[in-house]
Short mmCIF file of C-alpha atoms in Angstrom, two decimals:
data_model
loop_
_atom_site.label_atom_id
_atom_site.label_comp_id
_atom_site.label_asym_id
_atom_site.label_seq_id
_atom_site.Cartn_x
_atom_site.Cartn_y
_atom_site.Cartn_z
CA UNK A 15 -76.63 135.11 -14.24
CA UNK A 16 -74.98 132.66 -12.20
CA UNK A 17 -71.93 133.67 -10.56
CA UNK A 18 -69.07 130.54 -10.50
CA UNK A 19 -68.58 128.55 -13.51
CA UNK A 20 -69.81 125.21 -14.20
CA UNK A 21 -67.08 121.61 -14.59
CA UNK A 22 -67.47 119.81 -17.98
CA UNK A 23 -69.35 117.19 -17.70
CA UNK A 24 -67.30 115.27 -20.96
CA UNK A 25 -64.91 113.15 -20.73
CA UNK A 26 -61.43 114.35 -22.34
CA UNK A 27 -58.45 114.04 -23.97
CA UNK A 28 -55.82 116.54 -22.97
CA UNK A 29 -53.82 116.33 -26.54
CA UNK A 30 -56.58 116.00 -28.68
CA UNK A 31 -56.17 118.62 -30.33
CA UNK A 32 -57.52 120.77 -33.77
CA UNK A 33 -58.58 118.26 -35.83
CA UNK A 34 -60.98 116.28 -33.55
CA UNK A 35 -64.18 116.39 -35.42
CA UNK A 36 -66.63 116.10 -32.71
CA UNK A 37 -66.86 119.20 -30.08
CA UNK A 38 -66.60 117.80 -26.62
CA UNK A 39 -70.18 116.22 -25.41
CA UNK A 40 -71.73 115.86 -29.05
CA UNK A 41 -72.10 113.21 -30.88
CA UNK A 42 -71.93 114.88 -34.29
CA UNK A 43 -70.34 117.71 -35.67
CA UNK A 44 -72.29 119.29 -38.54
CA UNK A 45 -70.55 120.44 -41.62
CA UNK A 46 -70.80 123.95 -42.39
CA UNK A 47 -70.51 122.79 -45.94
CA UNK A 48 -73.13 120.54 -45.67
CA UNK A 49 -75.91 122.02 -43.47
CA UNK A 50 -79.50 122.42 -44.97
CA UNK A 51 -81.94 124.50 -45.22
CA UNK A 52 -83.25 122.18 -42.43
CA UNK A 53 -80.49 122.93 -39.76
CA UNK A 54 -80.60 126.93 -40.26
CA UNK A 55 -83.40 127.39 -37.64
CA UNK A 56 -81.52 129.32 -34.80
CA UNK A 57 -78.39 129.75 -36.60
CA UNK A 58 -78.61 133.24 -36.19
CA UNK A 59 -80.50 133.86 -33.49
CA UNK A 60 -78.80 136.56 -30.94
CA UNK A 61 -82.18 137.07 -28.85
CA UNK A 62 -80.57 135.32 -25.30
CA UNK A 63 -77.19 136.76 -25.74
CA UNK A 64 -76.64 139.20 -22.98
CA UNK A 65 -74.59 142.66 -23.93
CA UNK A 66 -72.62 143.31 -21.41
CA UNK A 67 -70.70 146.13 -20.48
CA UNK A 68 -66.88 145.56 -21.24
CA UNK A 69 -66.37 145.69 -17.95
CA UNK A 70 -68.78 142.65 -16.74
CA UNK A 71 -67.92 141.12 -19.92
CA UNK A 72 -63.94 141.14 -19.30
CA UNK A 73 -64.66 139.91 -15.32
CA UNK A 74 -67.30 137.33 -16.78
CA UNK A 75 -64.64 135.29 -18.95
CA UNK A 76 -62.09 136.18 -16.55
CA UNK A 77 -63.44 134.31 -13.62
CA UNK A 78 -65.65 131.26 -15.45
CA UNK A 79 -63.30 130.44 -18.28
CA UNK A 80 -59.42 131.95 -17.88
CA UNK A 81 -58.97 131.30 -14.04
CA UNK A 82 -60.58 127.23 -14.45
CA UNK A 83 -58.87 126.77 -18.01
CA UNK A 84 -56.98 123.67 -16.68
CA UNK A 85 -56.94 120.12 -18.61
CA UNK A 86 -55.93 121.42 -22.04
CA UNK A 87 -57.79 122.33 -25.10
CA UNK A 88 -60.89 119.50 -25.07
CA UNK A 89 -61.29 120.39 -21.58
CA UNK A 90 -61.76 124.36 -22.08
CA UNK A 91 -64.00 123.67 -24.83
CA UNK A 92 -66.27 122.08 -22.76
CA UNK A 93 -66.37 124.19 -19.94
CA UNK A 94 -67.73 126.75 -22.30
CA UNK A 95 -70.06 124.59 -24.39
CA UNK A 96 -71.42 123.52 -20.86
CA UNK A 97 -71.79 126.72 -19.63
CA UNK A 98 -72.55 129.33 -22.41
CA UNK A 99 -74.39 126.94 -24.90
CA UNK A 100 -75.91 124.09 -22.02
CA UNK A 101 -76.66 126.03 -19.12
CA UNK A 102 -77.10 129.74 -19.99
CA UNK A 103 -78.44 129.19 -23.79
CA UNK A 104 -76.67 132.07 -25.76
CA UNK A 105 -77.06 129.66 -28.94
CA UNK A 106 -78.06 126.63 -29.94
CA UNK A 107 -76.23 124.02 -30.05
CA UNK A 108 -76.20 123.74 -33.78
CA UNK A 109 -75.03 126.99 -34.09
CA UNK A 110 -72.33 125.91 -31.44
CA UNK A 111 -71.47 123.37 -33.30
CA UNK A 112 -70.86 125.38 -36.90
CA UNK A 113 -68.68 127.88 -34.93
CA UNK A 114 -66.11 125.13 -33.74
CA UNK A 115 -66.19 123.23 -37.03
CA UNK A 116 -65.00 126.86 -38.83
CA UNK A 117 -62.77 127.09 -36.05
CA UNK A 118 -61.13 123.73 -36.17
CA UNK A 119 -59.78 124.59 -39.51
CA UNK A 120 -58.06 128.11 -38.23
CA UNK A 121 -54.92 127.94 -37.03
CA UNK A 122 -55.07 129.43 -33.30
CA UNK A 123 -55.96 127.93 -29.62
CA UNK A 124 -60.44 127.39 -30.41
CA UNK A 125 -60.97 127.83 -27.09
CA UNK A 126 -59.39 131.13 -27.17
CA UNK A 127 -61.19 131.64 -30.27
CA UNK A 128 -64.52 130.56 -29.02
CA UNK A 129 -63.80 133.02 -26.24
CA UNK A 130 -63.89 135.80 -28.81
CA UNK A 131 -66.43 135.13 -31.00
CA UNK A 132 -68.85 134.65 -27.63
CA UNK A 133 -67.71 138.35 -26.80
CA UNK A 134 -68.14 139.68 -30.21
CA UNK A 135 -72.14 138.50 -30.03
CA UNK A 136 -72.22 140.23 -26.48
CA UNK A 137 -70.71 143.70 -27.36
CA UNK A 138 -68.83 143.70 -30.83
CA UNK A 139 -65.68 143.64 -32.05
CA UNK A 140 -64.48 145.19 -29.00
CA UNK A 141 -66.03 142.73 -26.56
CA UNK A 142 -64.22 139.71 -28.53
CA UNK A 143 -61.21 141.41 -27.98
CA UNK A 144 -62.12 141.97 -24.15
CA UNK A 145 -63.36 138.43 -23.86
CA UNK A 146 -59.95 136.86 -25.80
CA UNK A 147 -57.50 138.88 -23.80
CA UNK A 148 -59.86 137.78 -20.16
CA UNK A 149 -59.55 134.24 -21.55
CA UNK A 150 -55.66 134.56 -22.05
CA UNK A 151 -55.15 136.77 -19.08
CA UNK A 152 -54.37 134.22 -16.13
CA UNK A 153 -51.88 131.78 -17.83
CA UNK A 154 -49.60 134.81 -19.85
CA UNK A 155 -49.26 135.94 -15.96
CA UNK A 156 -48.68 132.75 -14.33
CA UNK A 157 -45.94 132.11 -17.33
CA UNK A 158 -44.15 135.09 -16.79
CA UNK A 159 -44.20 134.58 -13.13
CA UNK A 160 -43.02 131.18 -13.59
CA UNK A 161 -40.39 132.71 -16.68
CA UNK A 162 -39.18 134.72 -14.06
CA UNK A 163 -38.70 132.06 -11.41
CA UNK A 164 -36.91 130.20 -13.23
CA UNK A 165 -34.24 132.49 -14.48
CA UNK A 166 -34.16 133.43 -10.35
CA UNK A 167 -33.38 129.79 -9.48
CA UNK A 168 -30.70 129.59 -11.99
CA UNK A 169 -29.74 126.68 -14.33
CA UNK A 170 -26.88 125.17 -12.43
CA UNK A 171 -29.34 124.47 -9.18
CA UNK A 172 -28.82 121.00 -8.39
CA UNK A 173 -32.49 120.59 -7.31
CA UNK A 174 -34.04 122.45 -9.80
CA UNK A 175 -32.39 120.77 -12.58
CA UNK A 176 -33.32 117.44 -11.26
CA UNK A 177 -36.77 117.75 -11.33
CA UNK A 178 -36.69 119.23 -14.79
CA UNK A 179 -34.21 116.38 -16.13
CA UNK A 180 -37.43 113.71 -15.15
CA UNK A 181 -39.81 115.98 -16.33
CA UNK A 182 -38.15 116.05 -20.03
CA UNK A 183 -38.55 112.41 -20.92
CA UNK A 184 -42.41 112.64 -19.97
CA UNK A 185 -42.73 115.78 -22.33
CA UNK A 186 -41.35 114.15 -25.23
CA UNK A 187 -43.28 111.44 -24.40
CA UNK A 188 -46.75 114.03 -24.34
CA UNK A 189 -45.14 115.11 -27.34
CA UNK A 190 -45.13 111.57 -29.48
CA UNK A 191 -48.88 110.95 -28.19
CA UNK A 192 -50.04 114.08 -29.33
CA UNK A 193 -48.84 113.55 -32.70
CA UNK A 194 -50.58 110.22 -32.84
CA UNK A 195 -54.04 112.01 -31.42
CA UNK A 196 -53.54 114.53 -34.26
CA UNK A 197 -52.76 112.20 -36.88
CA UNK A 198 -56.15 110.11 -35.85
CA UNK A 199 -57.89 112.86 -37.59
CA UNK A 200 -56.04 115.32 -39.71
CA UNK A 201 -55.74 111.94 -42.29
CA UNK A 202 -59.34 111.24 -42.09
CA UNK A 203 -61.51 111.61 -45.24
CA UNK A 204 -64.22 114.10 -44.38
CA UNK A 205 -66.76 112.35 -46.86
CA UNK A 206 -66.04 108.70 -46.05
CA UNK A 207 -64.54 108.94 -42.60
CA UNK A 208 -61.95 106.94 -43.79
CA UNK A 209 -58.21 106.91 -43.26
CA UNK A 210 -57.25 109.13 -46.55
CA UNK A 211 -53.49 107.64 -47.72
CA UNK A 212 -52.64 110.65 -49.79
CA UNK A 213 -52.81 112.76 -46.08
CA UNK A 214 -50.89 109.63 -45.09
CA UNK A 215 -48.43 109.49 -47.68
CA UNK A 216 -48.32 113.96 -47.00
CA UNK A 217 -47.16 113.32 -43.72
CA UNK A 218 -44.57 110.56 -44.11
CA UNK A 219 -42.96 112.32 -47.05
CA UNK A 220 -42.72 115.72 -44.83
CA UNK A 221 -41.37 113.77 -42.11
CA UNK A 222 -38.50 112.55 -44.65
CA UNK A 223 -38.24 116.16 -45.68
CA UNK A 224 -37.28 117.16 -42.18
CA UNK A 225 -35.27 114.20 -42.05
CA UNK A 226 -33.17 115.56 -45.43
CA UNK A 227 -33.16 118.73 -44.02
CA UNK A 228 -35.29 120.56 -46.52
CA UNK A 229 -36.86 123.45 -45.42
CA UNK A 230 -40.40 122.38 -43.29
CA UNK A 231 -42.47 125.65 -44.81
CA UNK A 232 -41.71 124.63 -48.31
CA UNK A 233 -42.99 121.05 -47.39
CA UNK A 234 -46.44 122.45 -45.61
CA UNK A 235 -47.07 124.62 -48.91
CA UNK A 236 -46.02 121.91 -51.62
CA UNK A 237 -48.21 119.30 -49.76
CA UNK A 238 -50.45 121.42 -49.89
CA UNK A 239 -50.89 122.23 -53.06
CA UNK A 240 -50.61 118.68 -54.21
CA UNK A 241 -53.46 117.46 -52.21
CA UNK A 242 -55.38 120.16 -53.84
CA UNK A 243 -54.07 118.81 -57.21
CA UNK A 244 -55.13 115.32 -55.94
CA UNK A 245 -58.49 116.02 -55.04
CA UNK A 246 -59.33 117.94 -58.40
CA UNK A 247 -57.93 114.11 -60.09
CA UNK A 248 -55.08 116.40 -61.77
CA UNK A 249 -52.76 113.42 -60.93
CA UNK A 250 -50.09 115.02 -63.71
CA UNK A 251 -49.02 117.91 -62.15
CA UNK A 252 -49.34 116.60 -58.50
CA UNK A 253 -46.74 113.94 -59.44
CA UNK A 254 -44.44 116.67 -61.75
CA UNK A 255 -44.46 118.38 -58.48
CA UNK A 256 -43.68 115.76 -56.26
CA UNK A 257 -40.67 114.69 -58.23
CA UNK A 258 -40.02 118.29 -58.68
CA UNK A 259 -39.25 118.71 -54.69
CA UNK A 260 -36.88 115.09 -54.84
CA UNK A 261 -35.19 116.71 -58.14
CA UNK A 262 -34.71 120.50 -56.69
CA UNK A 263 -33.04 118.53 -53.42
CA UNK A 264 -30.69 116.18 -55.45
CA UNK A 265 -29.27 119.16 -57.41
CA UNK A 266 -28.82 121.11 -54.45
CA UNK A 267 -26.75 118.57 -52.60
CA UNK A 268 -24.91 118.32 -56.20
CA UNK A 269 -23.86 122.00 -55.91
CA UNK A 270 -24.22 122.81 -52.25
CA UNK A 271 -23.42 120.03 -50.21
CA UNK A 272 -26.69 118.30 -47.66
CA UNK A 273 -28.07 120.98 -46.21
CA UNK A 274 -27.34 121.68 -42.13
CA UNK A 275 -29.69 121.19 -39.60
CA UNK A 276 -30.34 124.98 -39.86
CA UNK A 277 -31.93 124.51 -43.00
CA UNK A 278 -35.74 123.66 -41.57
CA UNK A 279 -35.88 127.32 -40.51
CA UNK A 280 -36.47 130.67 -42.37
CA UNK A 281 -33.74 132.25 -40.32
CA UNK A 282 -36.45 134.94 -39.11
CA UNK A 283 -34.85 135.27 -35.48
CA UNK A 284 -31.46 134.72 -35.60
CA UNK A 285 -31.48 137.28 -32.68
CA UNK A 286 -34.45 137.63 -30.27
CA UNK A 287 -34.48 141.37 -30.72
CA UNK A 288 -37.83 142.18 -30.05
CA UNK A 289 -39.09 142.58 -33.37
CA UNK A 290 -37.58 139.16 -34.18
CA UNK A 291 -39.80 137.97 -31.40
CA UNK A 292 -42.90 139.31 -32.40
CA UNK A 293 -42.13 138.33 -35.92
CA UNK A 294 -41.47 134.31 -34.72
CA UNK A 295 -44.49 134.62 -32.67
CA UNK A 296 -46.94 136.10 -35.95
CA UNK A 297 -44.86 132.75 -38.06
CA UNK A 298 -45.98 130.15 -35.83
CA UNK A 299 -49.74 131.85 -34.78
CA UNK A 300 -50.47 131.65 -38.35
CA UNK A 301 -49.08 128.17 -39.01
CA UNK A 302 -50.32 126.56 -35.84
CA UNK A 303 -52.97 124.13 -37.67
CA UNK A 304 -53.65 121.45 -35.60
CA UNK A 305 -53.60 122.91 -32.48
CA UNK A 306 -50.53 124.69 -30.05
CA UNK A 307 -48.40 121.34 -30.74
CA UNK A 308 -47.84 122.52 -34.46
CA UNK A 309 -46.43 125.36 -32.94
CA UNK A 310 -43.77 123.84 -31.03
CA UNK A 311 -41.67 122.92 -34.38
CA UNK A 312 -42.15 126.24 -36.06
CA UNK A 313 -40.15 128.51 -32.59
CA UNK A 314 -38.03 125.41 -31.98
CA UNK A 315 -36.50 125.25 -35.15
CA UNK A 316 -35.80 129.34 -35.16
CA UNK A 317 -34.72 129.79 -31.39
CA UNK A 318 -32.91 126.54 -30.97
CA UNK A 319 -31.64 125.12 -34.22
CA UNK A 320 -31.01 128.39 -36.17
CA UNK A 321 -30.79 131.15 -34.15
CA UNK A 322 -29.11 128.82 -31.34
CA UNK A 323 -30.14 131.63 -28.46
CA UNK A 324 -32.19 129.23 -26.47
CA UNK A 325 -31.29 125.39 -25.55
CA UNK A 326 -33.21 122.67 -26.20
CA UNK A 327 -33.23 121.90 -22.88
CA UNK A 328 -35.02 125.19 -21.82
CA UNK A 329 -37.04 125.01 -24.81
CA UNK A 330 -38.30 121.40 -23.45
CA UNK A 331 -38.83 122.63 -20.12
CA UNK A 332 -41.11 125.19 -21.27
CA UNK A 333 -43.10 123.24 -22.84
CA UNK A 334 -43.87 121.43 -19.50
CA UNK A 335 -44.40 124.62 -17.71
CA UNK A 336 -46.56 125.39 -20.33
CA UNK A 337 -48.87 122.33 -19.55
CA UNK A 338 -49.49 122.54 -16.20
CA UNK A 339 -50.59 126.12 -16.51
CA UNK A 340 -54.68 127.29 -16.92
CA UNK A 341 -54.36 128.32 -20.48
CA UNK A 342 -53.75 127.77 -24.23
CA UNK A 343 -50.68 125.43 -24.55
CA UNK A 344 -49.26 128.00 -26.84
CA UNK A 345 -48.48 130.18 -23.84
CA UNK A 346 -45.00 128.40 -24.16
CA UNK A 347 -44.55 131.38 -26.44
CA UNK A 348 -44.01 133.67 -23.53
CA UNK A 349 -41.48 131.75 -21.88
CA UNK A 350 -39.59 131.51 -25.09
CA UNK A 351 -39.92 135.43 -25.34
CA UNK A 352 -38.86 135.90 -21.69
CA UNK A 353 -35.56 134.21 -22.23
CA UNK A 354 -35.05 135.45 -25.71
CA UNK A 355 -35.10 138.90 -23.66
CA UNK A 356 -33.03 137.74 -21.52
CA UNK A 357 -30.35 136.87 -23.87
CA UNK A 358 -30.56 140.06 -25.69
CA UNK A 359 -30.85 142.82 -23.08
CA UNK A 360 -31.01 141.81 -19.33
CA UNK A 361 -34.51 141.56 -17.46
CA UNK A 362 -36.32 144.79 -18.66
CA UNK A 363 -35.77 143.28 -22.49
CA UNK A 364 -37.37 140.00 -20.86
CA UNK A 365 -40.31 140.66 -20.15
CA UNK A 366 -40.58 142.99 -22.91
CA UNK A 367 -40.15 139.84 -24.90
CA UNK A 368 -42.54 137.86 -23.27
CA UNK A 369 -45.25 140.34 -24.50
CA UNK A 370 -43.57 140.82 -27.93
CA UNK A 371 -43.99 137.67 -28.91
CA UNK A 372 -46.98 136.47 -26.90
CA UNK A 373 -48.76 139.60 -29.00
CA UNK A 374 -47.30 137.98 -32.28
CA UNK A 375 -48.73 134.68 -31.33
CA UNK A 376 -52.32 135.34 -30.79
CA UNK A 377 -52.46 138.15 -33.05
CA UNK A 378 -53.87 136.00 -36.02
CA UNK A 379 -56.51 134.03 -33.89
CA UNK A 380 -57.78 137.91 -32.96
CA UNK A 381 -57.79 139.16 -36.50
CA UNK A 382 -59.74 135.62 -38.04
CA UNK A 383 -62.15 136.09 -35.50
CA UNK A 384 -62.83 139.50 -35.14
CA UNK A 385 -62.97 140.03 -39.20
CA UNK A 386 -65.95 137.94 -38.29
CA UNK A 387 -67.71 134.41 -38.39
CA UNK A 388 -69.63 134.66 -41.50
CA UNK A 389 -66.28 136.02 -43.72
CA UNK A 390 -64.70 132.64 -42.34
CA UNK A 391 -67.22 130.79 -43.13
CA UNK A 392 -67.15 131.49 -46.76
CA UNK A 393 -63.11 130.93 -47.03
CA UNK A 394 -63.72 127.83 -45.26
CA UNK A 395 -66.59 126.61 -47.57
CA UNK A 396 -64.42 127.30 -50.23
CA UNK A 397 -63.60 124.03 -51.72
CA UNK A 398 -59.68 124.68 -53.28
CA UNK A 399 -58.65 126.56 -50.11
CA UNK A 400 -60.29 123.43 -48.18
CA UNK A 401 -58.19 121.27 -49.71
CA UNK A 402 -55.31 123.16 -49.34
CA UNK A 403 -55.57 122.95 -45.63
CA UNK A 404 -56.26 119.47 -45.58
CA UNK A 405 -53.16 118.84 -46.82
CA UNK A 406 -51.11 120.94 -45.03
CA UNK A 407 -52.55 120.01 -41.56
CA UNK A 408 -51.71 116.11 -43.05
CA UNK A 409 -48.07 117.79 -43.54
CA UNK A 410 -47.78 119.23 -40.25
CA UNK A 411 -47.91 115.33 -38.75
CA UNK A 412 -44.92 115.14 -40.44
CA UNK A 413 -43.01 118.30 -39.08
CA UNK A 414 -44.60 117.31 -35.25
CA UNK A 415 -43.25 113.89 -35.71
CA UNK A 416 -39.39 115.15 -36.70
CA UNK A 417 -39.55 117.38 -33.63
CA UNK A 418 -40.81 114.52 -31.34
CA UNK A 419 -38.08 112.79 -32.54
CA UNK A 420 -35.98 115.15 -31.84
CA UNK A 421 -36.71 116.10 -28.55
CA UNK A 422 -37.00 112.58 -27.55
CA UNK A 423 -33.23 112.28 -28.21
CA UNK A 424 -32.69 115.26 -26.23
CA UNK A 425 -34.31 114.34 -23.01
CA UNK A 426 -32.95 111.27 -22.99
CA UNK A 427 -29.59 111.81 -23.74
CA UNK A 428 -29.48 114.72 -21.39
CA UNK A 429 -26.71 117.65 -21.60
CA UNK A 430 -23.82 118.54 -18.89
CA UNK A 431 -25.18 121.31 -17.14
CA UNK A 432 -21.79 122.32 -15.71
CA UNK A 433 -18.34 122.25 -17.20
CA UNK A 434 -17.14 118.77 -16.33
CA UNK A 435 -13.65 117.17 -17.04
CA UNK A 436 -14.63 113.94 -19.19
CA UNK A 437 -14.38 110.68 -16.68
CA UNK A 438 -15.02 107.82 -16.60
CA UNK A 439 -17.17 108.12 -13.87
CA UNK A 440 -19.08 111.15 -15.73
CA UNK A 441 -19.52 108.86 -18.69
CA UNK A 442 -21.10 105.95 -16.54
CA UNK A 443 -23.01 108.35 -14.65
CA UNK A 444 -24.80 110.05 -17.88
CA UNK A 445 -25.77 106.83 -18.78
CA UNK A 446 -27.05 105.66 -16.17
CA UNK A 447 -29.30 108.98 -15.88
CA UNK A 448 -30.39 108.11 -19.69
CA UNK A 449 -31.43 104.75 -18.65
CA UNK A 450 -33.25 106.49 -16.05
CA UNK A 451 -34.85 109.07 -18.49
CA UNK A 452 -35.87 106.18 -21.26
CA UNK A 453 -37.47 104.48 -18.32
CA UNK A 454 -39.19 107.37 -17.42
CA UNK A 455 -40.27 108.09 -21.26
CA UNK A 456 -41.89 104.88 -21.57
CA UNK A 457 -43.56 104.63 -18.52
CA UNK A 458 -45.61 108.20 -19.23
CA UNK A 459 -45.94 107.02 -22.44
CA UNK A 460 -47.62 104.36 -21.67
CA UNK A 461 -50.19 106.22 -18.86
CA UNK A 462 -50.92 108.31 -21.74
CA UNK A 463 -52.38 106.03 -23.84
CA UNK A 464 -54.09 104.53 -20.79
CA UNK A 465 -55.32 107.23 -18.88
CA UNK A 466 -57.35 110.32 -21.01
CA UNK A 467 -58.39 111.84 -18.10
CA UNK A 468 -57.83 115.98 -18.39
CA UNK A 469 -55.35 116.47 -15.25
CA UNK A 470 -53.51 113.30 -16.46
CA UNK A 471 -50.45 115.61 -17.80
CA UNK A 472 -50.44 117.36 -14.87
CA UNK A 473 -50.27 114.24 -12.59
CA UNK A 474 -47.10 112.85 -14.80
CA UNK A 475 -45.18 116.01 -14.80
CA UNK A 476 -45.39 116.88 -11.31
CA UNK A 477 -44.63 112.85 -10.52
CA UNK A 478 -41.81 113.16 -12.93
CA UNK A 479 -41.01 116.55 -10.54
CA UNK A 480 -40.65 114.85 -7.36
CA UNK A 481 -39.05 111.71 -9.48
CA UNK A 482 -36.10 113.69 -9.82
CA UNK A 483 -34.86 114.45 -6.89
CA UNK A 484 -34.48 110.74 -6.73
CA UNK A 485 -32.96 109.64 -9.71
CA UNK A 486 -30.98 112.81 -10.55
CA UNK A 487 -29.63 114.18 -7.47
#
């Protein structure tokens, strides 16, 4: 077996995220709804997978797949398409290519996923929990080394803080493009390959949602269960439910008052106790459709707008931490549980917390894949629960595009990080830093959409990095 792994050979897209139809390096994705008797030849063939003792097995995804697991989730993809499909032949491509399409419809990182379902061919349930945790290893490290370091350097470091102030504007702006890259095909008719403007009209309507302040879980579910309607032509009760939502709001605000920013949230971590942690971190695992963007909204609006125990600030810096690291983007969720800790009970609780929740995150990837392939496969062929999801993930454009918003406001705008008396000076000198910051916003914006190279991201945030000590110091 060869010993060092081998570079994708695709070209990538570091947000493209769940919803891209075509695995990275094919041209086609087939269906798992669709496939023939035709396409089963090798479908189930196990003959060239090797089974490997846990040990191997853990070192063998450790080293070829969790140490190089750079460029995002196209990028990881393809490292082990190239290498466990390509070069050493464990399955056919076909069969490759059924696995990711039941994948892409799981909430959860795929490659992570992929990771497991490799190791559960090689030595069972056991080895695809071997091979996940290998895959995952490396970044949850790096994260908590880096959670750590930055509660060391403290908040009110001039230098610190300037790097992080640039590198804000160019996460936001990561933010907005990934919501486009989603949107490109979580509103795409499977069947026609057309824009679908229900999925359209599912996402603009949850983005008003968020902007009225309704609750985002009750507009992934309703939207969900009106596309269903939609697709089954029961156009009746898809619109009695529609104007149901509109109605339900109106009479609230009648009685109640518009509801606070709080609202969007369930109010499960009000506290980051640890069992709040590992319960935020099981919420937004099992709603992260679309990729680990849809699961920025989900702990933002509990740790920052309802509970109020982490600042948006930190909660945007993590994020950019998050994307420079080799792993699943969703490894923000340790950094979010390392300060949560923090808050609650001095160091020991942190990195307590950083575990808690981390465990809470990828818990539900673990369970969907290790109940095993075939069991998804049947949910997914399932033709009401299919719709169901398409309209959520159309919904979740919505909630991605709220937070963008909102996050965009924040890194531009800035915050004092100090207790300053309010100047004139002060004042002309935060604007002149959100100038700075809006400047900064566009310009990654627009290498974004230029440039889809994998360490692109990388490249902007550590040039926003060494931007900062420029602009902001």
């Amino acid at each position: 077996m060869p010993g060092g792994p081998t570079p994708p050979s695709d070209t990538i897209d570091l947000e493209t995220q769940k919803h891209n139809t075509t695995p990275p390096g094919s041209d086609e994705v087939t269906s798992p709804t669709h496939e023939g008797s035709e396409h089963t030849a090798g479908l189930e063939d196990d003959s060239n997978v090797p089974h490997l003792p846990l040990l191997k097995l853990f070192w063998f995804f450790f080293y070829n797949f969790g140490l190089f697991a750079w460029g995002g989730p196209v990028a990881q993809i393809a490292l082990i398409k190239d290498r466990l499909v390509l070069q050493d032949k464990w399955i056919t491509l076909p069969r490759f290519q059924r696995v990711f399409a039941v994948y892409q419809i799981l909430p959860g990182p795929e490659a992570a996923e992929l990771c497991m379902f490799f190791g559960c061919l090689s030595s069972g349930r056991i080895g695809g929990i071997v091979a996940g945790v290998a895959f995952i290893l490396p970044g949850f490290v790096l994260m908590l080394v880096a959670s750590y370091l930055y509660s060391l350097v403290g908040l009110e470091n001039l230098y610190f803080n300037a790097s992080f102030r640039a590198v804000q504007p160019i996460v936001a702006a990561m933010i907005l493009r990934a919501t486009h890259k989603i949107a490109d095909h979580s509103v795409i008719n499977h069947t026609t390959h057309k824009v679908n403007p229900y999925l359209v009209l599912a996402a603009f309507f949850t983005g008003l949602n968020g902007a009225l302040r309704i609750n985002i879980f009750i507009s992934l579910g309703l939207y969900g269960v009106i596309y269903a309607l939609i697709a089954r032509r029961l156009w009746v009760p898809a619109m009695v439910l529609f104007a149901l939502q509109y109605g339900g709001y109106a009479l609230y605000v009648v009685l109640r008052g518009v509801p606070s920013p709080v609202s969007l949230a369930l109010g499960i971590a009000k506290t980051p106790s640890l069992i709040n942690l590992f319960v935020l971190g099981l919420v937004a695992g099992s709603l992260s459709f679309g990729g680990a963007y849809t699961a920025i909204p989900f702990v933002q609006v509990e740790a920052v707008l309802r509970g109020a125990w982490l600042s948006q600030r930190v909660f945007i810096d993590c994020i950019a931490i998050g994307n420079v690291l080799p792993a699943p983007l969703v490894i923000f969720a340790t950094f979010v549980g390392f300060q949560g800790g923090l808050v609650d009970g001095g160091l020991g609780n942190a990195f307590a917390g950083a575990v808690i929740i981390t465990l809470g995150m990828f818990f539900p990837c673990f369970v969907f894949t290790i109940a095993g392939h075939s069991l998804l496969e049947k949910l997914v062929q399932n033709k009401l629960l299919s719709d169901f999801f398409d309209g959520l993930c159309g919904s979740v454009i919505g909630v991605i595009a709220t937070i963008a918003v909102q996050i965009l406001k924040s890194s531009v705008e800035g915050s004092a990080r100090k207790a300053e008396k309010d100047s004139i000076n002060i004042a002309l000198e935060r604007v002149s830093q959100s100038g700075a910051a809006a400047v900064l916003y566009i310009l990654a914006l627009g290498v974004l959409y230029k440039f889809t190279n994998k360490y692109t991201a990388l490249l902007l945030l550590a040039s926003g990095a060494v931007a900062g000590q420029f602009l902001f110091v």
